[in-house]
Amino acid sequence: MEVLQNGFTKFAITKPHEITVPLTNGTKNLFANGTTNLLNLIAESYEDLSNMDPSRAFVNKVKRLIVKVGTAVVTRSDGRLALGRLGALCEQLKELNLQGYEVILVTSGAVGLGRQRLRYRRLANSSFSDLQKPQGDLDGKACAAVGQSSLMALYDTMFSQLDVTSSQLLVNDGFFKDAGFRKQLSETVSALLESRVIPIFNENDAVSTRKAPYEHCLQDSSGIFWDNDSLAGLLALELKADLLVLLSDVEGLYSGPPNDPSSKLIHTYIKEKHQSEITFGDKSRLGRGGMTAKVNAAVCAAHAGIPVIITSGYATDNIIRVLQGEKIGTVFHKDAHLWKNLKEESAHEMAVAARNSSRRLQALKSEERRKILLAVADALEKNQNMIRLENEADVADAVAAGYDKSLISRLTLTPEKISSLAKSVRVLADMEEPVGQILKRTELADELVLEKISSPLGVLLIIFESRPDVLVQIAALAIRSGNGLLLKGGKEARRSNAALHKVITSAIPDTVSGKLIGLVTSRDEIPDLLKLDDVIDLVVPRGSNKLVSQIKASTKIPVLGHADGICHIYVDKAANIDMAKQIVKDAKTDYPAACNAMETLLVHKDLSCTGGLNELILELQREGVQLYGGPKASSMLNIAEASSLHHEYSSLACTIEVVEDVFAAIDHINKHGSAHTECIITEDSEVAETFLSQVDSAAVFHNASTRFCDGARFGLGAEVGISTSRIHARGPVGVEGLLTNKWILRGSGQVVDGDRGINYTHKEKALKA
């Protein structure tokens, strides 16, 4: 353990990988109280290293790394310096330097910066008549000479502000042919790194005599390079780096141009597989390189035993994330072709397999699909011990990690819960066949009949929280509705989810294939899945507001769900107060974290005079509910004012506000609500009907708890989620919400022919029994 000057403590988990946490009195006590508390702090302050992607495990051994930043990252589209990105780069390198990493920077951008300054100088020195004449191109080497000093001055200023010392090393390709130079270079860099100085390399373009690119591999250390990408690769060999990070203006290497929707991010490059498949786009916007140069440098360095990762330099923390082992960017490694995880299906392959399996499922007869569900229910009961064993391991990890009791409760699969799941699957099996139902029959003309029938959506992507029982419910709904399914559960339930997935897919016959239901095991696959709008038909995120909002913002695929569950109860002046107390208590305290729990209580102003308001407040306070007031209630009741009237507490807390009448309540809900579930408590049927018809939410109740808004309670068998969307499905979404329709036209040789010779009748016909 080492105490750093900035008040942080550094300690090693597996050398040389280190973690830095704030040194406080509490931290000191943790060291005194033993390892367990220390590890708990690590879990809170830093992502658990056990979550590291297997293909990035090599970063644990990284001590010396080279970071190359390209012109497209250093500069903006107008050629000016991207100061924000440069600042974020320097911040990351400073943190790595502080943690004991040996960091070397290779930077481009001097020519672009010099060109910008010389253009200004030419403009400032030109007369008006000079500006009317054609302007010739600026000399590239002059631009380099001017830009190098400016670029280094900028780096020096930024690093100085971070209390870091940097140094400049300008090199030419010819230098590396001299063995003495190479030896001296290595010694100089080692001395700088030992003093915690960050060496900054750049090619001295101002005096370079290179005429054409060097096309051979760098592994022979011949000393010839064509651009800063190949320079970075050469330096990685010469200076014996453990990792080379090439920062680009895109997320990594794609199978085609990154702006092509059909292009897919390649997480691991295998030369034998990808070399012939990739189509490169344009070269760098301002520099000489581009993705082709990066790949050439990465392939050569990886062949020589130095891992390389190409990732985006636009993100503010990608270098840190690379060293945490996150699956970002594209990795090049000499052993990549041997890695077991590379044999796993890609996101696209998994989605295509689910679609193909769903089509085979749809081809089965209704009774055959029913038997699959019954087999799933039987398999759940038969494998209960195995499921519980895996679940107990998840629960033990959750307890050790200090998760809330509410999360652990949701995570736990009791025998009763497993039996209940099996029962719900059987209920779905016994439902009326939902697929292929004739919804409408119309005779368009004599012997020309149009049918509207129900059909599956296709492939669903469900992203859900730490409840493994959700996996069973959604899988059963997918089978019943004939849909393919991709599931991504919370990491807290990874063993439980894997066990349940294995049990369910083993019950699906080979004629359909267990690939009907795919289990996504890494969160890093989610961005790739969200790009598959050609294969995935609907995304249903179940989780936090932040998760749902992020999903909606990052995909073209339709998203079904709700970002907030701000449910209201309005207690009218004509309410039965005893009934109101019971409903309000249940809606808030039965399951406070549920999306259908009451978050705002609206009370008619007259109840403040009759004592009804006080009774409601006392009922909630007896249950330990923390109350926050709206503008009126906070002053009337002398309680803290709510920070927002649009707030989801998901805990034993709620907002209370006093309103003039039912119309004020309706206005409040439509303005501040989330269109989820609302309730009115009143004995006045006219007021109730006004509320039910004018509140614009997915579910509106009269004299009943908002907690009833649930697929199982609605008799849907199960639900994939609750939708506040106004398109397709709204409210609890069961089997019907996972269906669309198709049109079947049955004729006897009719043709349009300009509508001549055809007599349209458009008669509604009875549905077939």
PDB file of N, CA, C and O in Angstrom, residues 353-386:
ATOM      1  N   ALA A 353     -30.364 -16.640 -35.799  1.00  0.00           N
ATOM      2  CA  ALA A 353     -30.755 -17.990 -35.381  1.00  0.00           C
ATOM      3  C   ALA A 353     -32.108 -17.963 -34.673  1.00  0.00           C
ATOM      4  O   ALA A 353     -32.945 -18.857 -34.864  1.00  0.00           O
ATOM      5  N   ALA A 354     -32.337 -16.934 -33.861  1.00  0.00           N
ATOM      6  CA  ALA A 354     -33.629 -16.815 -33.175  1.00  0.00           C
ATOM      7  C   ALA A 354     -34.757 -16.597 -34.176  1.00  0.00           C
ATOM      8  O   ALA A 354     -35.850 -17.164 -34.027  1.00  0.00           O
ATOM      9  N   ARG A 355     -34.512 -15.798 -35.200  1.00  0.00           N
ATOM     10  CA  ARG A 355     -35.550 -15.559 -36.211  1.00  0.00           C
ATOM     11  C   ARG A 355     -35.863 -16.846 -36.977  1.00  0.00           C
ATOM     12  O   ARG A 355     -37.036 -17.189 -37.188  1.00  0.00           O
ATOM     13  N   ASN A 356     -34.825 -17.564 -37.387  1.00  0.00           N
ATOM     14  CA  ASN A 356     -35.052 -18.808 -38.128  1.00  0.00           C
ATOM     15  C   ASN A 356     -35.807 -19.827 -37.273  1.00  0.00           C
ATOM     16  O   ASN A 356     -36.706 -20.524 -37.759  1.00  0.00           O
ATOM     17  N   SER A 357     -35.452 -19.899 -36.006  1.00  0.00           N
ATOM     18  CA  SER A 357     -36.144 -20.837 -35.110  1.00  0.00           C
ATOM     19  C   SER A 357     -37.590 -20.424 -34.902  1.00  0.00           C
ATOM     20  O   SER A 357     -38.486 -21.273 -34.796  1.00  0.00           O
ATOM     21  N   SER A 358     -37.839 -19.108 -34.830  1.00  0.00           N
ATOM     22  CA  SER A 358     -39.214 -18.635 -34.620  1.00  0.00           C
ATOM     23  C   SER A 358     -40.096 -19.010 -35.809  1.00  0.00           C
ATOM     24  O   SER A 358     -41.280 -19.313 -35.641  1.00  0.00           O
ATOM     25  N   ARG A 359     -39.534 -18.993 -36.995  1.00  0.00           N
ATOM     26  CA  ARG A 359     -40.318 -19.368 -38.177  1.00  0.00           C
ATOM     27  C   ARG A 359     -40.663 -20.860 -38.155  1.00  0.00           C
ATOM     28  O   ARG A 359     -41.746 -21.258 -38.591  1.00  0.00           O
ATOM     29  N   ARG A 360     -39.732 -21.670 -37.640  1.00  0.00           N
ATOM     30  CA  ARG A 360     -40.042 -23.095 -37.499  1.00  0.00           C
ATOM     31  C   ARG A 360     -41.094 -23.317 -36.414  1.00  0.00           C
ATOM     32  O   ARG A 360     -41.959 -24.189 -36.540  1.00  0.00           O
ATOM     33  N   LEU A 361     -41.027 -22.498 -35.347  1.00  0.00           N
ATOM     34  CA  LEU A 361     -42.022 -22.589 -34.279  1.00  0.00           C
ATOM     35  C   LEU A 361     -43.413 -22.232 -34.812  1.00  0.00           C
ATOM     36  O   LEU A 361     -44.409 -22.887 -34.489  1.00  0.00           O
ATOM     37  N   GLN A 362     -43.478 -21.190 -35.638  1.00  0.00           N
ATOM     38  CA  GLN A 362     -44.767 -20.757 -36.190  1.00  0.00           C
ATOM     39  C   GLN A 362     -45.379 -21.809 -37.121  1.00  0.00           C
ATOM     40  O   GLN A 362     -46.596 -21.868 -37.275  1.00  0.00           O
ATOM     41  N   ALA A 363     -44.504 -22.623 -37.714  1.00  0.00           N
ATOM     42  CA  ALA A 363     -44.993 -23.642 -38.638  1.00  0.00           C
ATOM     43  C   ALA A 363     -45.640 -24.828 -37.921  1.00  0.00           C
ATOM     44  O   ALA A 363     -46.335 -25.634 -38.552  1.00  0.00           O
ATOM     45  N   LEU A 364     -45.419 -24.916 -36.597  1.00  0.00           N
ATOM     46  CA  LEU A 364     -46.005 -26.021 -35.835  1.00  0.00           C
ATOM     47  C   LEU A 364     -47.507 -25.808 -35.646  1.00  0.00           C
ATOM     48  O   LEU A 364     -48.008 -24.684 -35.682  1.00  0.00           O
ATOM     49  N   LYS A 365     -48.199 -26.886 -35.395  1.00  0.00           N
ATOM     50  CA  LYS A 365     -49.615 -26.797 -35.056  1.00  0.00           C
ATOM     51  C   LYS A 365     -49.756 -26.266 -33.625  1.00  0.00           C
ATOM     52  O   LYS A 365     -48.843 -26.367 -32.813  1.00  0.00           O
ATOM     53  N   SER A 366     -50.923 -25.734 -33.334  1.00  0.00           N
ATOM     54  CA  SER A 366     -51.184 -25.134 -32.027  1.00  0.00           C
ATOM     55  C   SER A 366     -50.896 -26.107 -30.892  1.00  0.00           C
ATOM     56  O   SER A 366     -50.278 -25.749 -29.888  1.00  0.00           O
ATOM     57  N   GLU A 367     -51.326 -27.344 -31.032  1.00  0.00           N
ATOM     58  CA  GLU A 367     -51.141 -28.327 -29.978  1.00  0.00           C
ATOM     59  C   GLU A 367     -49.658 -28.628 -29.757  1.00  0.00           C
ATOM     60  O   GLU A 367     -49.224 -28.877 -28.623  1.00  0.00           O
ATOM     61  N   GLU A 368     -48.873 -28.585 -30.813  1.00  0.00           N
ATOM     62  CA  GLU A 368     -47.429 -28.841 -30.679  1.00  0.00           C
ATOM     63  C   GLU A 368     -46.756 -27.709 -29.902  1.00  0.00           C
ATOM     64  O   GLU A 368     -45.863 -27.959 -29.073  1.00  0.00           O
ATOM     65  N   ARG A 369     -47.177 -26.468 -30.159  1.00  0.00           N
ATOM     66  CA  ARG A 369     -46.614 -25.349 -29.388  1.00  0.00           C
ATOM     67  C   ARG A 369     -47.039 -25.444 -27.927  1.00  0.00           C
ATOM     68  O   ARG A 369     -46.269 -25.123 -27.013  1.00  0.00           O
ATOM     69  N   ARG A 370     -48.263 -25.889 -27.701  1.00  0.00           N
ATOM     70  CA  ARG A 370     -48.758 -26.067 -26.332  1.00  0.00           C
ATOM     71  C   ARG A 370     -47.918 -27.099 -25.597  1.00  0.00           C
ATOM     72  O   ARG A 370     -47.558 -26.911 -24.429  1.00  0.00           O
ATOM     73  N   LYS A 371     -47.562 -28.185 -26.277  1.00  0.00           N
ATOM     74  CA  LYS A 371     -46.770 -29.236 -25.636  1.00  0.00           C
ATOM     75  C   LYS A 371     -45.374 -28.735 -25.254  1.00  0.00           C
ATOM     76  O   LYS A 371     -44.802 -29.185 -24.267  1.00  0.00           O
ATOM     77  N   ILE A 372     -44.835 -27.821 -26.044  1.00  0.00           N
ATOM     78  CA  ILE A 372     -43.523 -27.249 -25.697  1.00  0.00           C
ATOM     79  C   ILE A 372     -43.603 -26.510 -24.365  1.00  0.00           C
ATOM     80  O   ILE A 372     -42.741 -26.659 -23.485  1.00  0.00           O
ATOM     81  N   LEU A 373     -44.653 -25.720 -24.187  1.00  0.00           N
ATOM     82  CA  LEU A 373     -44.820 -24.989 -22.929  1.00  0.00           C
ATOM     83  C   LEU A 373     -45.016 -25.936 -21.753  1.00  0.00           C
ATOM     84  O   LEU A 373     -44.456 -25.713 -20.659  1.00  0.00           O
ATOM     85  N   LEU A 374     -45.776 -26.979 -21.945  1.00  0.00           N
ATOM     86  CA  LEU A 374     -45.970 -27.955 -20.866  1.00  0.00           C
ATOM     87  C   LEU A 374     -44.656 -28.645 -20.533  1.00  0.00           C
ATOM     88  O   LEU A 374     -44.378 -28.928 -19.354  1.00  0.00           O
ATOM     89  N   ALA A 375     -43.843 -28.914 -21.556  1.00  0.00           N
ATOM     90  CA  ALA A 375     -42.532 -29.524 -21.315  1.00  0.00           C
ATOM     91  C   ALA A 375     -41.625 -28.573 -20.543  1.00  0.00           C
ATOM     92  O   ALA A 375     -40.841 -29.003 -19.687  1.00  0.00           O
ATOM     93  N   VAL A 376     -41.733 -27.267 -20.835  1.00  0.00           N
ATOM     94  CA  VAL A 376     -40.945 -26.262 -20.088  1.00  0.00           C
ATOM     95  C   VAL A 376     -41.358 -26.262 -18.617  1.00  0.00           C
ATOM     96  O   VAL A 376     -40.511 -26.237 -17.719  1.00  0.00           O
ATOM     97  N   ALA A 377     -42.646 -26.280 -18.363  1.00  0.00           N
ATOM     98  CA  ALA A 377     -43.144 -26.295 -16.981  1.00  0.00           C
ATOM     99  C   ALA A 377     -42.645 -27.532 -16.245  1.00  0.00           C
ATOM    100  O   ALA A 377     -42.188 -27.445 -15.090  1.00  0.00           O
ATOM    101  N   ASP A 378     -42.709 -28.682 -16.893  1.00  0.00           N
ATOM    102  CA  ASP A 378     -42.232 -29.926 -16.263  1.00  0.00           C
ATOM    103  C   ASP A 378     -40.731 -29.847 -15.995  1.00  0.00           C
ATOM    104  O   ASP A 378     -40.262 -30.289 -14.939  1.00  0.00           O
ATOM    105  N   ALA A 379     -39.969 -29.269 -16.943  1.00  0.00           N
ATOM    106  CA  ALA A 379     -38.516 -29.178 -16.780  1.00  0.00           C
ATOM    107  C   ALA A 379     -38.135 -28.266 -15.618  1.00  0.00           C
ATOM    108  O   ALA A 379     -37.159 -28.531 -14.905  1.00  0.00           O
ATOM    109  N   LEU A 380     -38.911 -27.205 -15.408  1.00  0.00           N
ATOM    110  CA  LEU A 380     -38.646 -26.304 -14.282  1.00  0.00           C
ATOM    111  C   LEU A 380     -38.779 -27.048 -12.959  1.00  0.00           C
ATOM    112  O   LEU A 380     -37.941 -26.909 -12.052  1.00  0.00           O
ATOM    113  N   GLU A 381     -39.818 -27.830 -12.832  1.00  0.00           N
ATOM    114  CA  GLU A 381     -40.037 -28.579 -11.583  1.00  0.00           C
ATOM    115  C   GLU A 381     -39.009 -29.694 -11.427  1.00  0.00           C
ATOM    116  O   GLU A 381     -38.501 -29.937 -10.330  1.00  0.00           O
ATOM    117  N   LYS A 382     -38.698 -30.377 -12.513  1.00  0.00           N
ATOM    118  CA  LYS A 382     -37.755 -31.491 -12.460  1.00  0.00           C
ATOM    119  C   LYS A 382     -36.350 -31.026 -12.079  1.00  0.00           C
ATOM    120  O   LYS A 382     -35.609 -31.725 -11.376  1.00  0.00           O
ATOM    121  N   ASN A 383     -35.964 -29.835 -12.528  1.00  0.00           N
ATOM    122  CA  ASN A 383     -34.609 -29.323 -12.301  1.00  0.00           C
ATOM    123  C   ASN A 383     -34.562 -28.275 -11.190  1.00  0.00           C
ATOM    124  O   ASN A 383     -33.640 -27.463 -11.139  1.00  0.00           O
ATOM    125  N   GLN A 384     -35.551 -28.325 -10.300  1.00  0.00           N
ATOM    126  CA  GLN A 384     -35.644 -27.310  -9.261  1.00  0.00           C
ATOM    127  C   GLN A 384     -34.387 -27.261  -8.388  1.00  0.00           C
ATOM    128  O   GLN A 384     -33.898 -26.174  -8.061  1.00  0.00           O
ATOM    129  N   ASN A 385     -33.845 -28.408  -8.037  1.00  0.00           N
ATOM    130  CA  ASN A 385     -32.663 -28.420  -7.160  1.00  0.00           C
ATOM    131  C   ASN A 385     -31.462 -27.764  -7.824  1.00  0.00           C
ATOM    132  O   ASN A 385     -30.733 -26.985  -7.192  1.00  0.00           O
ATOM    133  N   MET A 386     -31.241 -28.071  -9.097  1.00  0.00           N
ATOM    134  CA  MET A 386     -30.126 -27.462  -9.814  1.00  0.00           C
ATOM    135  C   MET A 386     -30.305 -25.954  -9.944  1.00  0.00           C
ATOM    136  O   MET A 386     -29.361 -25.178  -9.747  1.00  0.00           O
TER     137      MET A 386
END
